[in-house]
PDB file of C-alpha atoms in Angstrom:
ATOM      1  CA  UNK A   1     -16.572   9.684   6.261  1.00 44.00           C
ATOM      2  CA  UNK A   2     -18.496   9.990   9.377  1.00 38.00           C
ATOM      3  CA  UNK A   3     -17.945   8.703  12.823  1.00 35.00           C
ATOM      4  CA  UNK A   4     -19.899   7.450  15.496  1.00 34.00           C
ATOM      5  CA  UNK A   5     -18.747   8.835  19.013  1.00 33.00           C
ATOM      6  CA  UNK A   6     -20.227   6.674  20.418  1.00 33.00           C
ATOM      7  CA  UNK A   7     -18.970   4.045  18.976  1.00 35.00           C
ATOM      8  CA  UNK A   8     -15.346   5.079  20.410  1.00 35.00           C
ATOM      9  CA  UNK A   9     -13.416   6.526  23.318  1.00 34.00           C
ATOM     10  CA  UNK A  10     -13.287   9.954  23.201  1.00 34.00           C
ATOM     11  CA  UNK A  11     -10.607  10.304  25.715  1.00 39.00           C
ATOM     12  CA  UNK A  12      -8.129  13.241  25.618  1.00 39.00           C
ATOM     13  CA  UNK A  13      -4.771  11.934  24.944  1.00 41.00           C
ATOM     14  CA  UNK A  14      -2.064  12.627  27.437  1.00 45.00           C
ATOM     15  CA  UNK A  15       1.171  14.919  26.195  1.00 45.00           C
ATOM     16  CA  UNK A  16       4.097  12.600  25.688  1.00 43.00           C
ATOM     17  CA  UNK A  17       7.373  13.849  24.773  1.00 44.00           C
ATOM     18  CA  UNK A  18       8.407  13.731  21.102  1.00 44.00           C
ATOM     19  CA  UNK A  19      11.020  10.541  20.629  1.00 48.00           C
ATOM     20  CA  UNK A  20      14.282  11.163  19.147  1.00 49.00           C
ATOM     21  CA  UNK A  21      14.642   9.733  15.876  1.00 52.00           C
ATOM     22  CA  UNK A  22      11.225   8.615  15.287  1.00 82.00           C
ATOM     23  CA  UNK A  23      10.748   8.736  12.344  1.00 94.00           C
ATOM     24  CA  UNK A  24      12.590   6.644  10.193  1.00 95.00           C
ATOM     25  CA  UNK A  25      14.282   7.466   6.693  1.00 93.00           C
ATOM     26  CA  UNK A  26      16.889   6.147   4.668  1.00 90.00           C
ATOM     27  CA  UNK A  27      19.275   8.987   6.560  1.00 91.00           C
ATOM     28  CA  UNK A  28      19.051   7.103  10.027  1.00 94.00           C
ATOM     29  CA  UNK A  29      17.702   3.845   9.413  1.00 96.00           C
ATOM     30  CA  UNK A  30      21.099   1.915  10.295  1.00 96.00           C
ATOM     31  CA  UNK A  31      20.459   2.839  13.678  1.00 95.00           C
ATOM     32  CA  UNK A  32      16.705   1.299  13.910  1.00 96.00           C
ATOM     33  CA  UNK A  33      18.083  -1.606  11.558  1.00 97.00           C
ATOM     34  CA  UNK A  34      20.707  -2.490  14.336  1.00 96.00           C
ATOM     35  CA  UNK A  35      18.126  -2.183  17.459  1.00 96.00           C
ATOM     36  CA  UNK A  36      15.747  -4.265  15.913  1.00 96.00           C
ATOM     37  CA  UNK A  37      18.671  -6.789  15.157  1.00 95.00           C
ATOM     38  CA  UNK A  38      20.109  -6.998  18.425  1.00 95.00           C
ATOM     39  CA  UNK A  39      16.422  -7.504  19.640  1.00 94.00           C
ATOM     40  CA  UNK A  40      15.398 -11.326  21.040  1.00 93.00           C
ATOM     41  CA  UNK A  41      11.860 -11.882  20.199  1.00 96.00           C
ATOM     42  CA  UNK A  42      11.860 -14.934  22.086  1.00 94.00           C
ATOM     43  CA  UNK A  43       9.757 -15.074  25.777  1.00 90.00           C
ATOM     44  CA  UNK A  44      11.666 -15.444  28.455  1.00 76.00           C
ATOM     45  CA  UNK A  45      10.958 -18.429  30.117  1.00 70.00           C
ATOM     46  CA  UNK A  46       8.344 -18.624  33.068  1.00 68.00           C
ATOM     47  CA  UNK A  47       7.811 -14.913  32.515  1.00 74.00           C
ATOM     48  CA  UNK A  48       4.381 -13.665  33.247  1.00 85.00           C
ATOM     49  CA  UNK A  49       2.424 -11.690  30.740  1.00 92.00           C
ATOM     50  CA  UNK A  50      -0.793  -9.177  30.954  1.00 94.00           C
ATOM     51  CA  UNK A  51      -3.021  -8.526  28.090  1.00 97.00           C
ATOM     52  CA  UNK A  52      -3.790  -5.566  29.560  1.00 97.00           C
ATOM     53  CA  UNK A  53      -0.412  -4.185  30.168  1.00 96.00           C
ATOM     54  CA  UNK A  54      -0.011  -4.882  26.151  1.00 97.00           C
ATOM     55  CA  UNK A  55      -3.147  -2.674  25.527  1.00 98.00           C
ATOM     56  CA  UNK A  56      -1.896   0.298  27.226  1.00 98.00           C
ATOM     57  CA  UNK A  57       1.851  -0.259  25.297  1.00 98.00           C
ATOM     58  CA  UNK A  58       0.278  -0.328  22.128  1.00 98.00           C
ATOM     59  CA  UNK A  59      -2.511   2.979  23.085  1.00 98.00           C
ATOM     60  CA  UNK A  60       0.552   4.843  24.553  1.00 98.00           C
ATOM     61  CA  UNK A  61       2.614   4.250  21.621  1.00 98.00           C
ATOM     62  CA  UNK A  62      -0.421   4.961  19.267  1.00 98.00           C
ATOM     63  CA  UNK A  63      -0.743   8.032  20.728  1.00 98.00           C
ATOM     64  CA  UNK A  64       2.948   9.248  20.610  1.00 98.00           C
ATOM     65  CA  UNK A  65       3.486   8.186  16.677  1.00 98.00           C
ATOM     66  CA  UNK A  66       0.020  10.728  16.585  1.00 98.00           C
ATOM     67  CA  UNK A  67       1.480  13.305  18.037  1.00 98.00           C
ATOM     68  CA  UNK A  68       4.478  13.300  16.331  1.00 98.00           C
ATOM     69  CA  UNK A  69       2.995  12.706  12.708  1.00 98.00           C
ATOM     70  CA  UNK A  70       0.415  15.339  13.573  1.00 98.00           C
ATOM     71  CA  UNK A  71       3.309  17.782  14.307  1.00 97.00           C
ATOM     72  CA  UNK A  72       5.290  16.585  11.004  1.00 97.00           C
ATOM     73  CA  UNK A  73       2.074  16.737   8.783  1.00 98.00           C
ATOM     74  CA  UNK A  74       0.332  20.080   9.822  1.00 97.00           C
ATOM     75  CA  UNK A  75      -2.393  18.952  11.923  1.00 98.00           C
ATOM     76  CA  UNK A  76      -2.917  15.330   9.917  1.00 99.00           C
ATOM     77  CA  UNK A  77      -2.126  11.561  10.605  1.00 99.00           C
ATOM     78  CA  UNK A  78      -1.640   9.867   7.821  1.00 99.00           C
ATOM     79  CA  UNK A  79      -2.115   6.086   7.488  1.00 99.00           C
ATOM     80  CA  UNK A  80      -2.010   3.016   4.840  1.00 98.00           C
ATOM     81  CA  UNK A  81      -4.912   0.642   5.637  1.00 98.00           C
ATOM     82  CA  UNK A  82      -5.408  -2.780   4.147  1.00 95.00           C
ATOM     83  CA  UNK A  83      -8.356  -3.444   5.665  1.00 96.00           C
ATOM     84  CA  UNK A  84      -6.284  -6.477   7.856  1.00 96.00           C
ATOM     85  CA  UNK A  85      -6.490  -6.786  11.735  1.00 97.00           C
ATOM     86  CA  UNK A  86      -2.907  -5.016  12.070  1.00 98.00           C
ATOM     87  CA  UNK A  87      -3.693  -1.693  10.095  1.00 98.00           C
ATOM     88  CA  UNK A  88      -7.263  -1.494  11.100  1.00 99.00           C
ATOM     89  CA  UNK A  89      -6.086  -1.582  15.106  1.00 99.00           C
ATOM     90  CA  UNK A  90      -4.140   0.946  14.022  1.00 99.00           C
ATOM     91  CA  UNK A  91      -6.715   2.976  13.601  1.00 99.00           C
ATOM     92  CA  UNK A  92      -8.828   2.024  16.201  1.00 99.00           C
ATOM     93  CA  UNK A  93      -6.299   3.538  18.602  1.00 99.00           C
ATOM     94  CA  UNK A  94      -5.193   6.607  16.608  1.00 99.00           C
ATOM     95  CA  UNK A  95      -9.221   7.803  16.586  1.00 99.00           C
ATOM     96  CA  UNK A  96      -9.617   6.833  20.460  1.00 98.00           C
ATOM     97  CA  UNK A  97      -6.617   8.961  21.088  1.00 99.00           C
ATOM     98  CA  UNK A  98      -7.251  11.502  18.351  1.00 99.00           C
ATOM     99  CA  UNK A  99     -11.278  12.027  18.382  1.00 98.00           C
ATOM    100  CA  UNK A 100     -10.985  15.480  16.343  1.00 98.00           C
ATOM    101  CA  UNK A 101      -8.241  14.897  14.459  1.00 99.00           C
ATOM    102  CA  UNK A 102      -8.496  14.252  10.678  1.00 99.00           C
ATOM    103  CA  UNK A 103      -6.659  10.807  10.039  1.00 99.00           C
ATOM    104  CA  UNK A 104      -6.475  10.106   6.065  1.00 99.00           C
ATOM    105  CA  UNK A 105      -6.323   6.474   5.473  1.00 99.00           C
ATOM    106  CA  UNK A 106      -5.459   5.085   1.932  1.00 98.00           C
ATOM    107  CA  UNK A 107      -6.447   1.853   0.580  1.00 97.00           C
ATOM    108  CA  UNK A 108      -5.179   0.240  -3.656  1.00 95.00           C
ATOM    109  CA  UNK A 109      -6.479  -2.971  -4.915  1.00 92.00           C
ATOM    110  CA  UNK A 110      -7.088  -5.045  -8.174  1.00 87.00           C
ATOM    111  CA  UNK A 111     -10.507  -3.673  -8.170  1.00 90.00           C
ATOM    112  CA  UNK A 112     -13.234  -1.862  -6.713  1.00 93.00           C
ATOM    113  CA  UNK A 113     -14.401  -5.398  -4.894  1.00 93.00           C
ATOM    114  CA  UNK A 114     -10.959  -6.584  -3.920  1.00 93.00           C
ATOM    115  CA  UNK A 115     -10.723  -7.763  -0.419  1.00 94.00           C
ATOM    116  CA  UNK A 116      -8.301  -5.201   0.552  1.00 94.00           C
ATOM    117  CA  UNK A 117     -10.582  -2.147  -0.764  1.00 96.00           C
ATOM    118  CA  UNK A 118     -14.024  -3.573   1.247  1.00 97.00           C
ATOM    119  CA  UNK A 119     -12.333  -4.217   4.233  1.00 97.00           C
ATOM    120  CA  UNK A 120     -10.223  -0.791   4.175  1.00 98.00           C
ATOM    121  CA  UNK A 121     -13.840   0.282   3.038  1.00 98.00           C
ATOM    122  CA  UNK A 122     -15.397  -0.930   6.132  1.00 98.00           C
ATOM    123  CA  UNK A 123     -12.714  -0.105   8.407  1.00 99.00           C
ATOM    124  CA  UNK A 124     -12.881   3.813   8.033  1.00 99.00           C
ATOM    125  CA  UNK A 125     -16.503   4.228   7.943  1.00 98.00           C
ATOM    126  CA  UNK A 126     -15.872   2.659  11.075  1.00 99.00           C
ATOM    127  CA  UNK A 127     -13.528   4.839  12.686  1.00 99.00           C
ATOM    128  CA  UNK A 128     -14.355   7.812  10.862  1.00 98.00           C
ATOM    129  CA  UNK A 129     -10.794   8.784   8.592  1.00 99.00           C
ATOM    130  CA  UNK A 130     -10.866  10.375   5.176  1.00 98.00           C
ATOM    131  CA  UNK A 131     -10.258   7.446   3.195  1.00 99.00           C
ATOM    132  CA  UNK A 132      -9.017   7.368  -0.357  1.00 98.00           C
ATOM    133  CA  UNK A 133      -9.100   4.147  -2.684  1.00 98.00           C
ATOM    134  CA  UNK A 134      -6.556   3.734  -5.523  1.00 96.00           C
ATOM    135  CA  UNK A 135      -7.704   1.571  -8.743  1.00 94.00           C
ATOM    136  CA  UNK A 136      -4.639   1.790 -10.732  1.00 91.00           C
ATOM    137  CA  UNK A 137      -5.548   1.186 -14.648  1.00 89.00           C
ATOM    138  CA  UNK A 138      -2.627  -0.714 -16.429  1.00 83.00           C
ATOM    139  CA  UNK A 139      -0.858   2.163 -18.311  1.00 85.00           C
ATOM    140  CA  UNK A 140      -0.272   3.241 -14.332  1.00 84.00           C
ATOM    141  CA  UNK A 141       1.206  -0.161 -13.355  1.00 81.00           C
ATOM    142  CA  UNK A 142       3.898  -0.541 -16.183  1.00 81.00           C
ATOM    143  CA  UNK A 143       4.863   2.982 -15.684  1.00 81.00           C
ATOM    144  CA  UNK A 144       5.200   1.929 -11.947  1.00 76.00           C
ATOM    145  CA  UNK A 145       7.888  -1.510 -13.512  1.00 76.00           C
ATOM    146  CA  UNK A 146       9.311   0.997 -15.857  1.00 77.00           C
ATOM    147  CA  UNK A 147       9.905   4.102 -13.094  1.00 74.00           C
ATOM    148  CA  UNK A 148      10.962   1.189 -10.405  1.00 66.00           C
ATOM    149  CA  UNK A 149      13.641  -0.211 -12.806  1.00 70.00           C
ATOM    150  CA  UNK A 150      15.043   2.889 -13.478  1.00 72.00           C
ATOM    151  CA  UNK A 151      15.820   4.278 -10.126  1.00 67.00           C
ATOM    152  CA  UNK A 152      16.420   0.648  -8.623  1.00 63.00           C
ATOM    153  CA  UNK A 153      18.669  -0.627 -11.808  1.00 59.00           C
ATOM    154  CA  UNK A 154      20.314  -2.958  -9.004  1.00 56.00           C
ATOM    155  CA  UNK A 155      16.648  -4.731  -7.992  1.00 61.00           C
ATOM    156  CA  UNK A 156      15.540  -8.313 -10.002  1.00 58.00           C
ATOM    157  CA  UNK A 157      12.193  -6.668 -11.500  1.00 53.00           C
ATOM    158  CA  UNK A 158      11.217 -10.680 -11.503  1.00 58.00           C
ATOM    159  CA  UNK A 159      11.648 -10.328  -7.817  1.00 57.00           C
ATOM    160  CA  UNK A 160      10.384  -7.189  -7.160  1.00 54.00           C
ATOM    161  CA  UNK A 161       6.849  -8.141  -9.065  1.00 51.00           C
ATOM    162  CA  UNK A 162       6.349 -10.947  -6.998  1.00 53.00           C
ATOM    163  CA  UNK A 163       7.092  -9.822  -4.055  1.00 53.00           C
ATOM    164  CA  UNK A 164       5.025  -6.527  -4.035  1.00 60.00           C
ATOM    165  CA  UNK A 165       7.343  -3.904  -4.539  1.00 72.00           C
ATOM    166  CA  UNK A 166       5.911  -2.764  -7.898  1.00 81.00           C
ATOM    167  CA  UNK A 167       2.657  -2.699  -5.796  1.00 87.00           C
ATOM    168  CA  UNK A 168       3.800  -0.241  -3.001  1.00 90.00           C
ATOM    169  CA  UNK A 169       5.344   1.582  -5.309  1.00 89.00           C
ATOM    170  CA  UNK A 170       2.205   2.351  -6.903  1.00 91.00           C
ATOM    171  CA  UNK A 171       0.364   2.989  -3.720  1.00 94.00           C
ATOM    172  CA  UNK A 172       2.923   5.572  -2.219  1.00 95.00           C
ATOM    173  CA  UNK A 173       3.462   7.442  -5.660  1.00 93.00           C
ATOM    174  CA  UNK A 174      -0.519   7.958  -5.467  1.00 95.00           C
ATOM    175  CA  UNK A 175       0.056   8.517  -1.375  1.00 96.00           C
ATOM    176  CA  UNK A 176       2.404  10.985  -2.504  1.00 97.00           C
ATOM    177  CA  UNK A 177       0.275  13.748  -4.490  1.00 97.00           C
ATOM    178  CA  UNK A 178      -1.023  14.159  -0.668  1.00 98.00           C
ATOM    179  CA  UNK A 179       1.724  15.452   0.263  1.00 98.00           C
ATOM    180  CA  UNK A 180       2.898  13.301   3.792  1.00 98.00           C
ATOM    181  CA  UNK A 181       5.605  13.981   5.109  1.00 98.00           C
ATOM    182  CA  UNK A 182       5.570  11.104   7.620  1.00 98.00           C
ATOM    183  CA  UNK A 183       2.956   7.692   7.632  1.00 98.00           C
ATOM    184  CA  UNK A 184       2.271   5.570  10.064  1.00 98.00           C
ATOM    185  CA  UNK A 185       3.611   1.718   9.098  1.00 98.00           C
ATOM    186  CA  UNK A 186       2.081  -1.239  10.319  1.00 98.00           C
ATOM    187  CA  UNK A 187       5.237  -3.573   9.498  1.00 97.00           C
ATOM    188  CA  UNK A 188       6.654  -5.772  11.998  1.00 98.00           C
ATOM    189  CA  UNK A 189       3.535  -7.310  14.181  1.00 98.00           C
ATOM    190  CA  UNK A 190       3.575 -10.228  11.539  1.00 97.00           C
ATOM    191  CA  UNK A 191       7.040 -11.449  12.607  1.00 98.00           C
ATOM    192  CA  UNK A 192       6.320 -10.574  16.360  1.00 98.00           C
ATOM    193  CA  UNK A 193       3.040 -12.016  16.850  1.00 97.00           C
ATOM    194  CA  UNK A 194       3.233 -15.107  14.544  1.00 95.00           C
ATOM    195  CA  UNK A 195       0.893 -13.895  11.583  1.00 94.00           C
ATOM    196  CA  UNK A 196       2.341 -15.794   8.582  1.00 93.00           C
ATOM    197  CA  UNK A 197       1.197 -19.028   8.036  1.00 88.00           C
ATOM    198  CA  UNK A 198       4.181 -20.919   8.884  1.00 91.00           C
ATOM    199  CA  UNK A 199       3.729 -19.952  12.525  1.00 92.00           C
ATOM    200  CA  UNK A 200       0.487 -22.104  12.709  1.00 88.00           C
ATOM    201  CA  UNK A 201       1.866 -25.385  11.217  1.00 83.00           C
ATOM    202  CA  UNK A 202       2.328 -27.829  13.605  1.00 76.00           C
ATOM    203  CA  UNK A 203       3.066 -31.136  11.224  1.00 68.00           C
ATOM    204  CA  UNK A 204       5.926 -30.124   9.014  1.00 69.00           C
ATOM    205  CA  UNK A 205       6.287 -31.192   4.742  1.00 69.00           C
ATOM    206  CA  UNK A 206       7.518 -34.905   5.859  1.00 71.00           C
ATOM    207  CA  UNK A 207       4.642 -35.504   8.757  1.00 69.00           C
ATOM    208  CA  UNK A 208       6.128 -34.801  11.389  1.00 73.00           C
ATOM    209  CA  UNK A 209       5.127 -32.938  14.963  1.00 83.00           C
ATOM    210  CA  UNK A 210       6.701 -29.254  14.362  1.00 84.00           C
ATOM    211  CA  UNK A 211       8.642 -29.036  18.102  1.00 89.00           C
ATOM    212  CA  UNK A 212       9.173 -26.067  20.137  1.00 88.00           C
ATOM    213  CA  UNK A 213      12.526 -25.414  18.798  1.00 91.00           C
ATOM    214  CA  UNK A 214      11.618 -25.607  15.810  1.00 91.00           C
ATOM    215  CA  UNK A 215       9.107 -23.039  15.916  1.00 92.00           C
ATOM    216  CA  UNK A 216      11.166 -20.734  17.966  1.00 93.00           C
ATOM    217  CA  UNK A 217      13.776 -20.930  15.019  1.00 94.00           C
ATOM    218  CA  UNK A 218      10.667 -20.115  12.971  1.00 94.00           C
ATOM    219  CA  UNK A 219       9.940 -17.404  14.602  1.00 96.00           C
ATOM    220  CA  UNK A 220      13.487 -15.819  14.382  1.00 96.00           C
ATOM    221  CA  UNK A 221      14.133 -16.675  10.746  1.00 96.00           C
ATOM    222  CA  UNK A 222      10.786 -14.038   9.688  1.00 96.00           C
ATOM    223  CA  UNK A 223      12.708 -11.791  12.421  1.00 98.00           C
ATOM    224  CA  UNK A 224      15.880 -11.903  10.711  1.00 97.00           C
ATOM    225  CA  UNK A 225      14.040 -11.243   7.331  1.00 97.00           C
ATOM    226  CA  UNK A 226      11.916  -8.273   8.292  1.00 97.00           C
ATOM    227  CA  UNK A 227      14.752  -5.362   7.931  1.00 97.00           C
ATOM    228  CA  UNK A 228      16.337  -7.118   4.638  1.00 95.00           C
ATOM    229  CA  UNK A 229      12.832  -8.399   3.218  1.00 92.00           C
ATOM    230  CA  UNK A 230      10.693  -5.300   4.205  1.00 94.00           C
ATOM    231  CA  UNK A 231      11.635  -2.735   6.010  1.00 97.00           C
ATOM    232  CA  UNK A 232      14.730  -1.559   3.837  1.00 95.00           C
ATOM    233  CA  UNK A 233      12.726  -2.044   0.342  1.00 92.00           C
ATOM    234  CA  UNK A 234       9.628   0.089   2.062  1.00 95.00           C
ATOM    235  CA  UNK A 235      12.292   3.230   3.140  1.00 96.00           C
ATOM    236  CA  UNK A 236      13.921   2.853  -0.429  1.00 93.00           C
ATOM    237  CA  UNK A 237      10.128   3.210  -1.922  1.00 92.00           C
ATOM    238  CA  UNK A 238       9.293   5.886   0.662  1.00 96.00           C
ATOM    239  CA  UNK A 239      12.333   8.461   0.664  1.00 96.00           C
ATOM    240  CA  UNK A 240      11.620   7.994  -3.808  1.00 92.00           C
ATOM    241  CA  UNK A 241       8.753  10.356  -2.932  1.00 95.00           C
ATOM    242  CA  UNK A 242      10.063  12.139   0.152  1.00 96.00           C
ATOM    243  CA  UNK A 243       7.979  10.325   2.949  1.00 98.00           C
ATOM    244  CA  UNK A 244       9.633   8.958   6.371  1.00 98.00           C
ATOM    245  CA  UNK A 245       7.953   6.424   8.533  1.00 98.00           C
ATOM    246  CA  UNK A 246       6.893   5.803  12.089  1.00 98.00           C
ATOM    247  CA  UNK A 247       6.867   2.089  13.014  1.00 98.00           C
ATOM    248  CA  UNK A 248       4.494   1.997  16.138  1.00 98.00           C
ATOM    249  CA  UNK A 249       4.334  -1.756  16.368  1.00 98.00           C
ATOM    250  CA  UNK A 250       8.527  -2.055  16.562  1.00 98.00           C
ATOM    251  CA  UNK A 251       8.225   0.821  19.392  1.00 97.00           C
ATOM    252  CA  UNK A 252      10.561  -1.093  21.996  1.00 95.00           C
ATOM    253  CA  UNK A 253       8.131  -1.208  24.564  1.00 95.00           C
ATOM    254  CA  UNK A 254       5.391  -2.937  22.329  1.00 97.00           C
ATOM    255  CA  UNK A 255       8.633  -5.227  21.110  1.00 96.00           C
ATOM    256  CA  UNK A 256       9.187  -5.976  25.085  1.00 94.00           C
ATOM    257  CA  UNK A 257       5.557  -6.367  25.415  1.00 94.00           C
ATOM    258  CA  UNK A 258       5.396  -9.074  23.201  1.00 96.00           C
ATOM    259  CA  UNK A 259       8.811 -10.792  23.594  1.00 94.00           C
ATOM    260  CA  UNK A 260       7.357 -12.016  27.079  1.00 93.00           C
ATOM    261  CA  UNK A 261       4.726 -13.307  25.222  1.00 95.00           C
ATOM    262  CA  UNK A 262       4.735 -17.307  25.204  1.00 94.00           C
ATOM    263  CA  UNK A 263       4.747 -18.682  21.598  1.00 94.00           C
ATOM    264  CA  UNK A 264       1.914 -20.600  22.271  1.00 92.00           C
ATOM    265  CA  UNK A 265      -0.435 -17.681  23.341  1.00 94.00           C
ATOM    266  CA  UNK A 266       0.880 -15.331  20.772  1.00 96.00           C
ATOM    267  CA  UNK A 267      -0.369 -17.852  17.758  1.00 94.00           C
ATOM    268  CA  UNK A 268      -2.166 -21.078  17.652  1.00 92.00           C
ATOM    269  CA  UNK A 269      -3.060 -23.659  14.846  1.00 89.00           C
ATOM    270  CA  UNK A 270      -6.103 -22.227  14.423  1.00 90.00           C
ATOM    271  CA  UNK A 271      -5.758 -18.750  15.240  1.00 93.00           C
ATOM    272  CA  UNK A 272      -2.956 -16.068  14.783  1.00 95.00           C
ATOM    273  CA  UNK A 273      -2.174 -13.272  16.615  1.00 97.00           C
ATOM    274  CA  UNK A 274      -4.562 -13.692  19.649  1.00 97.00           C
ATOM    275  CA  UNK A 275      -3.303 -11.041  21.959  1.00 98.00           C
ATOM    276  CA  UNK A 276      -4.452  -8.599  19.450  1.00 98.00           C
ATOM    277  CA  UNK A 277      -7.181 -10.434  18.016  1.00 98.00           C
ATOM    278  CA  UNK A 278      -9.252  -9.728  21.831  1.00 98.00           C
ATOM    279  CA  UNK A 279      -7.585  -6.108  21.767  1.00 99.00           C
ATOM    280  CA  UNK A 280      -9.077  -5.197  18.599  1.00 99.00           C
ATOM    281  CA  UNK A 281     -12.441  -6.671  19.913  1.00 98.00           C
ATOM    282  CA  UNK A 282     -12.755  -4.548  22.874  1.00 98.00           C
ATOM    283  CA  UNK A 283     -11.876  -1.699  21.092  1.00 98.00           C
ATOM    284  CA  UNK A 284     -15.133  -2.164  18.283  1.00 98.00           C
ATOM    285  CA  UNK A 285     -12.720  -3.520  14.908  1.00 99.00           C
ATOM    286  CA  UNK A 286     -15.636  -4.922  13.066  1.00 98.00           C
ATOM    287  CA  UNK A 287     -15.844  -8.756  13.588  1.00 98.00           C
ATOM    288  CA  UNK A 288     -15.072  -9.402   9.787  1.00 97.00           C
ATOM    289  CA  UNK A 289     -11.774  -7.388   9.884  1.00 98.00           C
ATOM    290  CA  UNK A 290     -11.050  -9.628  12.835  1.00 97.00           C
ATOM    291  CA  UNK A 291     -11.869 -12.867  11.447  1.00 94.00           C
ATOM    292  CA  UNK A 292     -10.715 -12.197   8.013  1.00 90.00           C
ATOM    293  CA  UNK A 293      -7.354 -14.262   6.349  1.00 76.00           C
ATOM    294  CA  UNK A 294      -4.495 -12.896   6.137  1.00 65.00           C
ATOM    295  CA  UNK A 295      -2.772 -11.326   2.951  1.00 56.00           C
ATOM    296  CA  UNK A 296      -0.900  -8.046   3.792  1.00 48.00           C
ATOM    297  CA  UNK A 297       0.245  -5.540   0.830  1.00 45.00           C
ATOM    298  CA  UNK A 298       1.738  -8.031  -1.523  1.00 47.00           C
ATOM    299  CA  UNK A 299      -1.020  -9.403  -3.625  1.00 52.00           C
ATOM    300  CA  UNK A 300      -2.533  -5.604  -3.285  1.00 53.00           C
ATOM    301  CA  UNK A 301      -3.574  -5.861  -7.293  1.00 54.00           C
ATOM    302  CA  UNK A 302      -4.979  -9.205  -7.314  1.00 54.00           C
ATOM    303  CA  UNK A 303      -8.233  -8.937  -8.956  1.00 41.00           C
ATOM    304  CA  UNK A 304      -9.835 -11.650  -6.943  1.00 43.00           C
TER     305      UNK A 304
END
């Protein structure tokens, strides 16, 4: 797909030195598992914070996971894209670091008109990546149960189905025939920023005012679940078919970045993820991407 330059910066990106352990497979993940455990996501309190001083964490760190997937992939980045805010920034600052580079983005739905597919759509005409959509038929997606089961005998399939597994597994077994050796990840900015639902309630089940404890303890719980409830399935999935992962949103500096960030200003009742929400306008994500509901990968084959 073509690309505007215009429509981007086109600046060079600076050298930055390759970070040990970067990339992240089932070999070394105990190591990231334990950082990201030890980790207090919680702002400090009276702690200043800078919006801009975010935006040149997350373009710094964007540029570094390029560099290093370029090396890994022979000259390509390699990226899933939903089509959300997270995975479409993302983007936006891999092609303002990487103006010449060819960035393949890949996109699975339900169908050809399923949220995830348009937006994804949208998103690399955009920024200019060679995008491929997946439309699995349903032969594909009980060979996907039938291949999960049998190399993850000790998963609940029940489980599995509903919580997308079956669903990436699809996705990175088409990925796959591409031959990545490392993608780029967009896990982790949910449970940082406050992108889940939960985060915006402010009246809990039994009417009452949701306090500021209680949404702190929110906030940790989806912490505490991301390495168990995400990150450790998606490495399972990803070293099945040989691929590693950069994380650029759990870089430590974006993690420190956003730690300082007060609750209140990370997520409202109305609106989630606000820091990033005004990032990804200066830096041209259409305004639909940015307005658009959240739903992540699970849900990826939903026909509506």
């Amino acid at each position: 797909m073509e690309y505007s330059k215009e429509q981007i910066s086109v600046e060079k990106p600076e050298k930055h030195k390759e970070q040990k352990d970067a990339v992240v497979s089932t070999e070394n993940q105990q190591e990231f598992f334990e950082r990201l455990e030890r980790t207090n996501i919680l702002p400090a309190e009276k702690r200043e914070w800078s919006l801009d001083e975010l935006k040149q964490n997350l373009d710094r760190t964007f540029c570094d996971c390029g560099q290093i997937a370029l090396a890994k992939n022979k000259g390509k980045i390699f990226l899933t894209l939903s089509g959300g805010l997270d995975s479409t920034l993302a983007l936006a600052f891999l092609r303002k670091n990487f103006p010449e580079n060819e960035i393949v983005t890949f996109a699975m739905g339900g169908s050809v008109n399923h949220p995830d597919v348009l937006h994804a759509r949208l998103a690399a005409e955009k920024f200019g990546s060679n995008h491929h959509e997946f439309i699995p038929e349903p032969g594909e997606i009980q060979e996907a149960l039938a291949e999960h089961k049998s190399k993850f005998q000790e998963d609940d399939l029940e489980k599995v189905t509903k919580t997308g597994s079956v669903d990436v597994t699809l996705l990175y077994k088409y990925l796959s025939k591409f031959h990545p050796n490392v993608l780029l990840a967009c896990d982790g900015i949910d449970e940082l920023m406050g992108g889940y639902w939960d985060h915006r309630k402010r009246v809990s089940e039994d009417g009452k005012t949701v306090s500021e404890d209680e949404r702190k303890q929110l906030f940790l719980r989806y912490w505490q679940e991301l390495v168990p409830h995400h990150l450790s399935p998606l490495i399972k999935i990803g070293d099945n078919f040989g691929i590693g992962f950069l994380f650029p949103y759990l870089d430590q500096k974006i993690i420190e970045s956003v730690s300082g960030i007060p609750l209140k200003d990370r997520t409202s009742k109305e609106v989630s993820k606000k820091p990033l929400r005004e990032i990804a306008q200066e830096l041209g994500v259409p305004k639909e991407i940015i307005d658009r509901p959240k739903r992540g990968q699970v849900g990826m084959l939903d026909i509506k």
